[in-house]
């Protein structure tokens, strides 16, 4: 009976959805703590694929309760689409989905501003889902929360004031046309009814479950290198995907967390702009993209690909307190005779001790690589750790020794069934 926190250990898209789905089989609750519909978590069960953006990846296990915590920013339209998508697949979320009163809403003006800022130059390469502008309003203390939907009069007042302010920004700074106030007010007042059945005090729900010793899985979105504080700022998302974000984003104490499982892709990818030291702009990068089907689950964009960056991963293990690793997409490396891993960064010939804070430095670090032997054979069908080729075991041991955390899960295909538990 425990609380297991699952975090993306790299730049997102490590395979969190697959592992959360797998582990939620014997969980009572699965809870998301940050981000919004910028996430795209893919789950494949017997060849059938589901992509979730807001609803936790435990929803495909009947009987598991799913919580969207206070730290998440909710786009009601995206949420409704997802509930409908699940319904179309025969999955009813009634009495299984719980949404925090304290979660903030994403409004049409957040998405417009996101787009306008990106087009104005120095693009971050956002998902365009309004994430940054919504978290800005939250910090600015003008954001609109789920709880505000309960009081129509004050909701309408807050909404009108917000639209006015954002219309000023959109028209005067970004040269956009004004958004239609009445249309937004009408749409959002209608969401009230649709969301109401799911709204509850999720902080109490979770803490009671924890006190009763229930199994709780906490699901992160994005990854450590996209963390607002610890990632490659400013090329980051606007929330804290790292472990600390789980406590603030759900209202659970750090002392309640028993394990932190870092989801690690066997190589590295990044979608969007910003430093990516081990990026491969060559045939090998193309090979990884094609073999790993590295295209965004939310935007369909090409993911940038590169070798596994152990130097960055060690930093991520430290910041997150990762004690266990789920290593995914090992099968993508099946055809390689040699695999490289980055084991050090240098600046002007000097070894760096940890991840530099300055993006300009990160962009220009010299990399130290170690070449390991590939297994050059298919891993398909392997179900036991002992049956893995020696070269895979050696790759795993190298990672464990370098970062100081144990690989307890290995994944060899998108399907739930193709997972090796050690
Ligand atoms: P998430 O955002 O961390 O949940 O990851 P995404 O769903 O965005 O991206 C991971 C992609 O890799 C998805 O298409 C998964 O179906 C797929 N995937 C997950 N684990 C494996 C694996 O072990 N092998 C392969 N080939 N694909 C995997
Ligand atoms: P999951 O949960 C990978 C990236 C965007 C962009 C930056 C900021 O599927 O791993 P945002 O829209 O959040 O303001 O964009 O963060 N990004 C992700 N990259 N996986 C994700 O989520 C991401 N969510 C955001 O591409 O570089
Ligand atoms: Mg993803």
GROMACS .gro file of C-alpha atoms and ligand atoms in nm:
model
  478
    1UNK     CA    1   0.000   0.000   0.000
    2UNK     CA    2   0.175   0.311  -0.111
    3UNK     CA    3   0.194   0.634  -0.302
    4UNK     CA    4   0.398   0.600  -0.620
    5UNK     CA    5   0.495   0.911  -0.810
    6UNK     CA    6   0.560   0.874  -1.181
    7UNK     CA    7   0.762   1.148  -1.346
    8UNK     CA    8   0.900   1.211  -1.692
    9UNK     CA    9   1.277   1.211  -1.645
   10UNK     CA   10   1.374   1.377  -1.975
   11UNK     CA   11   1.195   1.615  -2.217
   12UNK     CA   12   0.853   1.448  -2.200
   13UNK     CA   13   0.705   1.170  -2.414
   14UNK     CA   14   0.908   0.906  -2.232
   15UNK     CA   15   0.612   0.665  -2.221
   16UNK     CA   16   0.453   0.779  -1.894
   17UNK     CA   17   0.103   0.691  -2.015
   18UNK     CA   18   0.195   0.330  -2.085
   19UNK     CA   19   0.362   0.277  -1.746
   20UNK     CA   20   0.091   0.458  -1.546
   21UNK     CA   21  -0.174   0.244  -1.716
   22UNK     CA   22   0.022  -0.071  -1.637
   23UNK     CA   23   0.083   0.013  -1.271
   24UNK     CA   24  -0.270   0.140  -1.209
   25UNK     CA   25  -0.397  -0.214  -1.244
   26UNK     CA   26  -0.376  -0.251  -0.866
   27UNK     CA   27  -0.425   0.113  -0.767
   28UNK     CA   28  -0.724   0.278  -0.607
   29UNK     CA   29  -0.657   0.627  -0.744
   30UNK     CA   30  -0.448   0.780  -1.022
   31UNK     CA   31  -0.398   1.157  -0.995
   32UNK     CA   32  -0.257   1.421  -1.235
   33UNK     CA   33  -0.090   1.719  -1.066
   34UNK     CA   34   0.022   1.970  -1.332
   35UNK     CA   35   0.012   2.073  -1.695
   36UNK     CA   36  -0.296   2.055  -1.909
   37UNK     CA   37  -0.396   1.938  -2.253
   38UNK     CA   38  -0.039   2.004  -2.371
   39UNK     CA   39   0.028   1.646  -2.257
   40UNK     CA   40  -0.035   1.351  -2.481
   41UNK     CA   41  -0.018   1.017  -2.303
   42UNK     CA   42  -0.050   0.711  -2.526
   43UNK     CA   43  -0.177   0.375  -2.409
   44UNK     CA   44  -0.201   0.068  -2.629
   45UNK     CA   45  -0.399  -0.233  -2.514
   46UNK     CA   46  -0.416  -0.536  -2.743
   47UNK     CA   47  -0.338  -0.316  -3.042
   48UNK     CA   48  -0.601  -0.050  -2.958
   49UNK     CA   49  -0.457   0.298  -2.903
   50UNK     CA   50  -0.589   0.568  -2.668
   51UNK     CA   51  -0.436   0.916  -2.635
   52UNK     CA   52  -0.517   1.105  -2.316
   53UNK     CA   53  -0.442   1.473  -2.263
   54UNK     CA   54  -0.609   1.562  -1.933
   55UNK     CA   55  -0.767   1.253  -1.783
   56UNK     CA   56  -0.519   1.036  -1.590
   57UNK     CA   57  -0.389   0.724  -1.761
   58UNK     CA   58  -0.556   0.502  -1.499
   59UNK     CA   59  -0.897   0.551  -1.657
   60UNK     CA   60  -0.864   0.243  -1.878
   61UNK     CA   61  -0.853   0.019  -1.572
   62UNK     CA   62  -1.212  -0.031  -1.457
   63UNK     CA   63  -1.261   0.058  -1.093
   64UNK     CA   64  -0.969   0.301  -1.073
   65UNK     CA   65  -1.065   0.652  -0.962
   66UNK     CA   66  -0.899   0.936  -1.150
   67UNK     CA   67  -0.823   1.278  -1.006
   68UNK     CA   68  -0.741   1.598  -1.189
   69UNK     CA   69  -0.569   1.800  -0.918
   70UNK     CA   70  -0.553   2.168  -0.833
   71UNK     CA   71  -0.222   2.212  -1.016
   72UNK     CA   72  -0.369   2.120  -1.355
   73UNK     CA   73  -0.501   2.387  -1.592
   74UNK     CA   74  -0.823   2.261  -1.749
   75UNK     CA   75  -0.953   2.342  -2.093
   76UNK     CA   76  -1.321   2.244  -2.056
   77UNK     CA   77  -1.361   2.185  -2.429
   78UNK     CA   78  -1.063   1.947  -2.434
   79UNK     CA   79  -1.197   1.773  -2.124
   80UNK     CA   80  -1.541   1.723  -2.277
   81UNK     CA   81  -1.386   1.586  -2.597
   82UNK     CA   82  -1.185   1.339  -2.395
   83UNK     CA   83  -1.483   1.224  -2.190
   84UNK     CA   84  -1.670   1.172  -2.518
   85UNK     CA   85  -1.376   0.988  -2.676
   86UNK     CA   86  -1.372   0.748  -2.380
   87UNK     CA   87  -1.750   0.705  -2.400
   88UNK     CA   88  -1.714   0.615  -2.769
   89UNK     CA   89  -1.477   0.340  -2.657
   90UNK     CA   90  -1.730   0.216  -2.402
   91UNK     CA   91  -1.561   0.376  -2.100
   92UNK     CA   92  -1.789   0.571  -1.867
   93UNK     CA   93  -1.612   0.814  -1.634
   94UNK     CA   94  -1.916   0.874  -1.412
   95UNK     CA   95  -1.823   0.828  -1.044
   96UNK     CA   96  -1.463   0.765  -1.150
   97UNK     CA   97  -1.344   1.113  -1.246
   98UNK     CA   98  -1.287   1.377  -0.978
   99UNK     CA   99  -1.183   1.733  -1.050
  100UNK     CA  100  -1.041   1.979  -0.800
  101UNK     CA  101  -1.236   2.295  -0.712
  102UNK     CA  102  -0.903   2.472  -0.711
  103UNK     CA  103  -0.790   2.386  -1.064
  104UNK     CA  104  -0.767   2.682  -1.301
  105UNK     CA  105  -0.951   2.706  -1.630
  106UNK     CA  106  -0.802   2.762  -1.972
  107UNK     CA  107  -0.998   3.022  -2.166
  108UNK     CA  108  -1.008   3.095  -2.540
  109UNK     CA  109  -0.799   3.409  -2.479
  110UNK     CA  110  -0.522   3.196  -2.326
  111UNK     CA  111  -0.494   2.995  -2.646
  112UNK     CA  112  -0.504   3.309  -2.862
  113UNK     CA  113  -0.232   3.472  -2.651
  114UNK     CA  114  -0.019   3.157  -2.660
  115UNK     CA  115  -0.038   3.163  -3.039
  116UNK     CA  116   0.018   3.540  -3.063
  117UNK     CA  117   0.330   3.531  -2.842
  118UNK     CA  118   0.477   3.242  -3.039
  119UNK     CA  119   0.420   3.428  -3.366
  120UNK     CA  120   0.574   3.747  -3.226
  121UNK     CA  121   0.924   3.590  -3.225
  122UNK     CA  122   1.157   3.394  -2.994
  123UNK     CA  123   0.916   3.102  -3.016
  124UNK     CA  124   0.935   2.834  -2.748
  125UNK     CA  125   0.757   2.592  -2.976
  126UNK     CA  126   0.461   2.552  -2.741
  127UNK     CA  127   0.175   2.314  -2.802
  128UNK     CA  128  -0.056   2.617  -2.846
  129UNK     CA  129  -0.291   2.489  -2.576
  130UNK     CA  130  -0.290   2.813  -2.374
  131UNK     CA  131  -0.080   2.666  -2.093
  132UNK     CA  132   0.162   2.956  -2.032
  133UNK     CA  133  -0.101   3.235  -2.037
  134UNK     CA  134  -0.328   3.038  -1.803
  135UNK     CA  135  -0.051   2.984  -1.547
  136UNK     CA  136   0.041   3.353  -1.582
  137UNK     CA  137  -0.314   3.448  -1.474
  138UNK     CA  138  -0.290   3.200  -1.187
  139UNK     CA  139   0.031   3.365  -1.060
  140UNK     CA  140  -0.115   3.707  -1.126
  141UNK     CA  141  -0.413   3.607  -0.910
  142UNK     CA  142  -0.670   3.692  -1.173
  143UNK     CA  143  -0.723   3.335  -1.293
  144UNK     CA  144  -1.064   3.173  -1.302
  145UNK     CA  145  -1.098   2.844  -1.118
  146UNK     CA  146  -1.340   2.554  -1.132
  147UNK     CA  147  -1.492   2.674  -0.801
  148UNK     CA  148  -1.585   3.003  -0.970
  149UNK     CA  149  -1.824   2.817  -1.198
  150UNK     CA  150  -2.044   2.754  -0.894
  151UNK     CA  151  -2.132   3.121  -0.849
  152UNK     CA  152  -2.269   3.238  -1.183
  153UNK     CA  153  -2.282   3.605  -1.100
  154UNK     CA  154  -1.925   3.642  -0.979
  155UNK     CA  155  -1.806   3.401  -1.251
  156UNK     CA  156  -1.954   3.623  -1.518
  157UNK     CA  157  -1.802   3.934  -1.359
  158UNK     CA  158  -1.454   3.778  -1.341
  159UNK     CA  159  -1.481   3.644  -1.692
  160UNK     CA  160  -1.587   3.980  -1.837
  161UNK     CA  161  -1.301   4.159  -1.658
  162UNK     CA  162  -1.053   3.900  -1.787
  163UNK     CA  163  -1.178   3.916  -2.144
  164UNK     CA  164  -1.151   4.294  -2.135
  165UNK     CA  165  -0.790   4.281  -2.018
  166UNK     CA  166  -0.690   4.010  -2.264
  167UNK     CA  167  -0.864   4.185  -2.552
  168UNK     CA  168  -0.649   4.491  -2.480
  169UNK     CA  169  -0.336   4.277  -2.498
  170UNK     CA  170  -0.448   4.095  -2.810
  171UNK     CA  171  -0.546   4.405  -3.004
  172UNK     CA  172  -0.292   4.665  -2.884
  173UNK     CA  173   0.020   4.451  -2.856
  174UNK     CA  174  -0.038   4.166  -3.097
  175UNK     CA  175  -0.267   4.331  -3.353
  176UNK     CA  176  -0.535   4.064  -3.321
  177UNK     CA  177  -0.908   4.118  -3.356
  178UNK     CA  178  -1.117   4.131  -3.036
  179UNK     CA  179  -1.268   3.816  -2.892
  180UNK     CA  180  -1.646   3.806  -2.866
  181UNK     CA  181  -1.731   3.851  -2.496
  182UNK     CA  182  -2.088   3.725  -2.514
  183UNK     CA  183  -1.991   3.411  -2.703
  184UNK     CA  184  -1.728   3.317  -2.444
  185UNK     CA  185  -1.959   3.392  -2.150
  186UNK     CA  186  -2.232   3.176  -2.301
  187UNK     CA  187  -1.999   2.884  -2.381
  188UNK     CA  188  -1.842   2.881  -2.036
  189UNK     CA  189  -2.170   2.908  -1.850
  190UNK     CA  190  -2.276   2.594  -2.039
  191UNK     CA  191  -1.959   2.410  -1.929
  192UNK     CA  192  -2.067   2.465  -1.571
  193UNK     CA  193  -2.340   2.200  -1.592
  194UNK     CA  194  -2.120   1.956  -1.778
  195UNK     CA  195  -1.831   1.977  -1.531
  196UNK     CA  196  -2.033   1.998  -1.211
  197UNK     CA  197  -2.083   1.622  -1.156
  198UNK     CA  198  -1.707   1.568  -1.140
  199UNK     CA  199  -1.609   1.851  -0.909
  200UNK     CA  200  -1.512   1.758  -0.556
  201UNK     CA  201  -1.261   1.826  -0.278
  202UNK     CA  202  -0.983   1.617  -0.432
  203UNK     CA  203  -0.732   1.720  -0.164
  204UNK     CA  204  -0.950   1.554   0.101
  205UNK     CA  205  -1.026   1.255  -0.123
  206UNK     CA  206  -0.656   1.189  -0.180
  207UNK     CA  207  -0.542   1.245   0.178
  208UNK     CA  208  -0.814   1.018   0.312
  209UNK     CA  209  -0.714   0.746   0.065
  210UNK     CA  210  -0.350   0.786   0.169
  211UNK     CA  211  -0.439   0.765   0.539
  212UNK     CA  212  -0.642   0.451   0.472
  213UNK     CA  213  -0.333   0.297   0.313
  214UNK     CA  214  -0.477   0.275  -0.038
  215UNK     CA  215  -0.252   0.246  -0.343
  216UNK     CA  216  -0.228   0.584  -0.511
  217UNK     CA  217  -0.042   0.661  -0.832
  218UNK     CA  218   0.053   1.017  -0.904
  219UNK     CA  219   0.102   1.092  -1.273
  220UNK     CA  220   0.327   1.366  -1.401
  221UNK     CA  221   0.303   1.525  -1.741
  222UNK     CA  222   0.594   1.665  -1.946
  223UNK     CA  223   0.940   1.598  -1.798
  224UNK     CA  224   1.212   1.732  -1.572
  225UNK     CA  225   1.396   1.914  -1.850
  226UNK     CA  226   1.074   2.105  -1.927
  227UNK     CA  227   1.026   2.207  -1.562
  228UNK     CA  228   0.966   2.579  -1.512
  229UNK     CA  229   1.234   2.598  -1.240
  230UNK     CA  230   1.469   2.311  -1.313
  231UNK     CA  231   1.447   2.270  -1.689
  232UNK     CA  232   1.609   2.447  -1.983
  233UNK     CA  233   1.447   2.786  -1.908
  234UNK     CA  234   1.297   2.967  -2.096
  235UNK     CA  235   1.238   2.668  -2.327
  236UNK     CA  236   1.017   2.495  -2.073
  237UNK     CA  237   0.652   2.454  -1.987
  238UNK     CA  238   0.487   2.675  -1.725
  239UNK     CA  239   0.445   2.420  -1.446
  240UNK     CA  240   0.658   2.193  -1.227
  241UNK     CA  241   0.661   1.838  -1.364
  242UNK     CA  242   0.936   1.745  -1.116
  243UNK     CA  243   0.846   1.564  -0.792
  244UNK     CA  244   0.789   1.878  -0.585
  245UNK     CA  245   0.504   1.975  -0.816
  246UNK     CA  246   0.314   1.665  -0.708
  247UNK     CA  247   0.275   1.796  -0.352
  248UNK     CA  248   0.164   2.145  -0.446
  249UNK     CA  249  -0.041   2.023  -0.740
  250UNK     CA  250  -0.246   1.778  -0.534
  251UNK     CA  251  -0.220   1.901  -0.176
  252UNK     CA  252  -0.045   1.587  -0.053
  253UNK     CA  253   0.256   1.594   0.179
  254UNK     CA  254   0.606   1.493   0.063
  255UNK     CA  255   0.618   1.244   0.348
  256UNK     CA  256   0.333   1.049   0.185
  257UNK     CA  257   0.537   0.960  -0.123
  258UNK     CA  258   0.701   0.620  -0.106
  259UNK     CA  259   0.856   0.575  -0.450
  260UNK     CA  260   0.950   0.803  -0.736
  261UNK     CA  261   0.964   0.616  -1.065
  262UNK     CA  262   1.140   0.807  -1.340
  263UNK     CA  263   1.024   0.718  -1.687
  264UNK     CA  264   1.330   0.714  -1.912
  265UNK     CA  265   1.332   0.661  -2.286
  266UNK     CA  266   1.629   0.446  -2.394
  267UNK     CA  267   1.741   0.739  -2.612
  268UNK     CA  268   1.636   1.106  -2.603
  269UNK     CA  269   1.371   1.316  -2.775
  270UNK     CA  270   1.252   1.671  -2.752
  271UNK     CA  271   0.961   1.843  -2.925
  272UNK     CA  272   0.966   2.221  -2.953
  273UNK     CA  273   1.263   2.458  -2.938
  274UNK     CA  274   1.549   2.488  -2.693
  275UNK     CA  275   1.874   2.320  -2.598
  276UNK     CA  276   1.907   1.950  -2.669
  277UNK     CA  277   2.277   1.865  -2.637
  278UNK     CA  278   2.270   1.506  -2.769
  279UNK     CA  279   2.047   1.588  -3.068
  280UNK     CA  280   2.141   1.400  -3.386
  281UNK     CA  281   2.090   1.598  -3.706
  282UNK     CA  282   2.193   1.305  -3.920
  283UNK     CA  283   2.083   0.964  -4.047
  284UNK     CA  284   2.095   0.820  -3.697
  285UNK     CA  285   1.854   1.088  -3.571
  286UNK     CA  286   1.626   1.009  -3.863
  287UNK     CA  287   1.657   0.636  -3.789
  288UNK     CA  288   1.549   0.687  -3.427
  289UNK     CA  289   1.256   0.906  -3.535
  290UNK     CA  290   1.135   0.656  -3.794
  291UNK     CA  291   1.189   0.345  -3.581
  292UNK     CA  292   1.045   0.501  -3.266
  293UNK     CA  293   0.757   0.675  -3.452
  294UNK     CA  294   0.867   0.998  -3.288
  295UNK     CA  295   0.584   1.234  -3.373
  296UNK     CA  296   0.399   1.432  -3.106
  297UNK     CA  297   0.087   1.273  -2.955
  298UNK     CA  298  -0.072   1.618  -2.911
  299UNK     CA  299   0.047   1.825  -3.208
  300UNK     CA  300   0.180   1.561  -3.449
  301UNK     CA  301   0.508   1.756  -3.475
  302UNK     CA  302   0.833   1.574  -3.551
  303UNK     CA  303   1.022   1.500  -3.232
  304UNK     CA  304   1.391   1.584  -3.235
  305UNK     CA  305   1.595   1.270  -3.156
  306UNK     CA  306   1.934   1.198  -3.003
  307UNK     CA  307   2.138   0.964  -2.785
  308UNK     CA  308   2.056   0.905  -2.420
  309UNK     CA  309   2.197   1.192  -2.215
  310UNK     CA  310   2.309   1.037  -1.886
  311UNK     CA  311   2.459   1.364  -1.764
  312UNK     CA  312   2.118   1.534  -1.789
  313UNK     CA  313   1.945   1.222  -1.654
  314UNK     CA  314   2.165   1.219  -1.344
  315UNK     CA  315   2.054   1.576  -1.274
  316UNK     CA  316   1.692   1.471  -1.324
  317UNK     CA  317   1.735   1.175  -1.086
  318UNK     CA  318   1.877   1.414  -0.826
  319UNK     CA  319   1.611   1.684  -0.860
  320UNK     CA  320   1.322   1.434  -0.865
  321UNK     CA  321   1.458   1.191  -0.606
  322UNK     CA  322   1.405   0.907  -0.853
  323UNK     CA  323   1.471   0.573  -0.685
  324UNK     CA  324   1.337   0.348  -0.961
  325UNK     CA  325   1.348   0.373  -1.339
  326UNK     CA  326   1.114   0.241  -1.603
  327UNK     CA  327   1.323   0.220  -1.920
  328UNK     CA  328   1.106   0.244  -2.230
  329UNK     CA  329   1.146   0.196  -2.605
  330UNK     CA  330   1.444  -0.039  -2.576
  331UNK     CA  331   1.310  -0.212  -2.888
  332UNK     CA  332   1.381   0.102  -3.092
  333UNK     CA  333   1.754   0.029  -3.046
  334UNK     CA  334   1.714  -0.335  -3.158
  335UNK     CA  335   1.883  -0.284  -3.496
  336UNK     CA  336   2.196  -0.108  -3.370
  337UNK     CA  337   2.544  -0.258  -3.343
  338UNK     CA  338   2.661   0.030  -3.125
  339UNK     CA  339   2.481   0.269  -2.892
  340UNK     CA  340   2.624   0.592  -2.759
  341UNK     CA  341   2.545   0.755  -2.426
  342UNK     CA  342   2.653   1.101  -2.314
  343UNK     CA  343   2.848   1.088  -1.989
  344UNK     CA  344   2.982   1.440  -1.949
  345UNK     CA  345   2.953   1.807  -2.048
  346UNK     CA  346   3.252   2.037  -2.088
  347UNK     CA  347   3.263   2.414  -2.117
  348UNK     CA  348   3.586   2.559  -2.255
  349UNK     CA  349   3.759   2.227  -2.185
  350UNK     CA  350   3.644   2.222  -1.820
  351UNK     CA  351   3.421   1.938  -1.694
  352UNK     CA  352   3.086   2.065  -1.567
  353UNK     CA  353   2.963   1.927  -1.236
  354UNK     CA  354   2.592   1.950  -1.312
  355UNK     CA  355   2.344   2.084  -1.565
  356UNK     CA  356   2.422   2.449  -1.646
  357UNK     CA  357   2.140   2.700  -1.589
  358UNK     CA  358   2.224   2.914  -1.891
  359UNK     CA  359   2.078   2.799  -2.222
  360UNK     CA  360   2.363   2.961  -2.414
  361UNK     CA  361   2.608   2.742  -2.222
  362UNK     CA  362   2.389   2.435  -2.275
  363UNK     CA  363   2.375   2.507  -2.647
  364UNK     CA  364   2.751   2.508  -2.670
  365UNK     CA  365   2.869   2.236  -2.431
  366UNK     CA  366   3.119   1.984  -2.563
  367UNK     CA  367   2.991   1.633  -2.506
  368UNK     CA  368   3.173   1.328  -2.383
  369UNK     CA  369   3.031   1.001  -2.515
  370UNK     CA  370   3.082   0.636  -2.430
  371UNK     CA  371   3.002   0.374  -2.693
  372UNK     CA  372   2.831   0.059  -2.571
  373UNK     CA  373   2.768  -0.263  -2.762
  374UNK     CA  374   2.424  -0.293  -2.918
  375UNK     CA  375   2.223  -0.619  -2.899
  376UNK     CA  376   2.140  -0.608  -3.269
  377UNK     CA  377   1.851  -0.851  -3.232
  378UNK     CA  378   1.478  -0.828  -3.178
  379UNK     CA  379   1.349  -0.814  -2.820
  380UNK     CA  380   0.996  -0.902  -2.932
  381UNK     CA  381   0.819  -1.152  -2.711
  382UNK     CA  382   1.062  -1.135  -2.418
  383UNK     CA  383   0.872  -1.128  -2.088
  384UNK     CA  384   1.143  -1.196  -1.829
  385UNK     CA  385   1.439  -0.984  -1.735
  386UNK     CA  386   1.675  -1.283  -1.733
  387UNK     CA  387   1.587  -1.361  -2.094
  388UNK     CA  388   1.709  -1.023  -2.218
  389UNK     CA  389   2.033  -1.034  -2.424
  390UNK     CA  390   2.348  -0.966  -2.220
  391UNK     CA  391   2.406  -0.639  -2.411
  392UNK     CA  392   2.066  -0.508  -2.293
  393UNK     CA  393   2.153  -0.602  -1.936
  394UNK     CA  394   2.488  -0.427  -1.975
  395UNK     CA  395   2.316  -0.114  -2.113
  396UNK     CA  396   2.082  -0.117  -1.813
  397UNK     CA  397   2.366  -0.172  -1.566
  398UNK     CA  398   2.562   0.115  -1.719
  399UNK     CA  399   2.264   0.349  -1.676
  400UNK     CA  400   2.202   0.233  -1.318
  401UNK     CA  401   2.562   0.280  -1.216
  402UNK     CA  402   2.587   0.623  -1.376
  403UNK     CA  403   2.265   0.775  -1.238
  404UNK     CA  404   2.232   0.577  -0.913
  405UNK     CA  405   1.880   0.437  -0.953
  406UNK     CA  406   1.756   0.086  -1.026
  407UNK     CA  407   1.580  -0.007  -1.351
  408UNK     CA  408   1.278  -0.204  -1.230
  409UNK     CA  409   1.068  -0.197  -1.547
  410UNK     CA  410   1.175  -0.241  -1.910
  411UNK     CA  411   0.939  -0.171  -2.198
  412UNK     CA  412   0.980  -0.326  -2.542
  413UNK     CA  413   0.672  -0.214  -2.740
  414UNK     CA  414   0.382   0.032  -2.707
  415UNK     CA  415   0.151  -0.246  -2.590
  416UNK     CA  416   0.065  -0.289  -2.223
  417UNK     CA  417   0.159  -0.657  -2.246
  418UNK     CA  418   0.514  -0.598  -2.372
  419UNK     CA  419   0.660  -0.491  -2.041
  420UNK     CA  420   0.918  -0.665  -1.828
  421UNK     CA  421   0.892  -0.622  -1.453
  422UNK     CA  422   1.216  -0.704  -1.277
  423LIG     P1  423   0.411   1.014  -2.261
  423LIG     O1  424   0.373   1.153  -2.297
  423LIG     O2  425   0.529   1.007  -2.170
  423LIG     O3  426   0.296   0.932  -2.208
  423LIG     O4  427   0.458   0.943  -2.397
  423LIG     P2  428   0.385   0.955  -2.540
  423LIG     O5  429   0.263   0.874  -2.539
  423LIG     O6  430   0.373   1.097  -2.582
  423LIG     O7  431   0.498   0.895  -2.633
  423LIG     C1  432   0.547   0.767  -2.615
  423LIG     C2  433   0.524   0.689  -2.744
  423LIG     O8  434   0.599   0.570  -2.740
  423LIG     C3  435   0.378   0.644  -2.759
  423LIG     O9  436   0.348   0.638  -2.895
  423LIG     C4  437   0.379   0.505  -2.699
  423LIG    O10  438   0.276   0.421  -2.750
  423LIG     C5  439   0.515   0.456  -2.741
  423LIG     N1  440   0.580   0.360  -2.650
  423LIG     C6  441   0.576   0.352  -2.515
  423LIG     N2  442   0.658   0.253  -2.470
  423LIG     C7  443   0.714   0.198  -2.581
  423LIG     C8  444   0.810   0.096  -2.603
  423LIG    O11  445   0.862   0.035  -2.510
  423LIG     N3  446   0.845   0.069  -2.731
  423LIG     C9  447   0.792   0.137  -2.838
  423LIG     N4  448   0.833   0.105  -2.960
  423LIG     N5  449   0.702   0.235  -2.821
  423LIG    C10  450   0.664   0.266  -2.695
  424LIG     P1  451   0.383   1.481  -2.225
  424LIG     O1  452   0.308   1.481  -2.095
  424LIG     C1  453   0.678   1.679  -2.474
  424LIG     C2  454   0.679   2.117  -2.469
  424LIG     C3  455   0.638   2.194  -2.592
  424LIG     C4  456   0.726   2.316  -2.578
  424LIG     C5  457   0.725   2.341  -2.429
  424LIG     C6  458   0.625   2.444  -2.383
  424LIG     O2  459   0.311   1.418  -2.336
  424LIG     O3  460   0.521   1.427  -2.204
  424LIG     P2  461   0.360   2.439  -2.357
  424LIG     O4  462   0.253   2.412  -2.457
  424LIG     O5  463   0.361   2.347  -2.242
  424LIG     O6  464   0.367   2.582  -2.314
  424LIG     O7  465   0.497   2.416  -2.439
  424LIG     O8  466   0.696   2.215  -2.369
  424LIG     N1  467   0.581   2.019  -2.419
  424LIG     C7  468   0.596   1.886  -2.428
  424LIG     N2  469   0.692   1.813  -2.486
  424LIG     N3  470   0.579   1.619  -2.406
  424LIG     C8  471   0.484   1.691  -2.344
  424LIG     O9  472   0.391   1.637  -2.263
  424LIG     C9  473   0.487   1.832  -2.357
  424LIG     N4  474   0.408   1.931  -2.312
  424LIG    C10  475   0.468   2.046  -2.349
  424LIG    O10  476   0.664   2.121  -2.710
  424LIG    O11  477   0.857   2.284  -2.616
  425LIG    MG1  478   0.344   1.268  -2.468
   0.00000   0.00000   0.00000
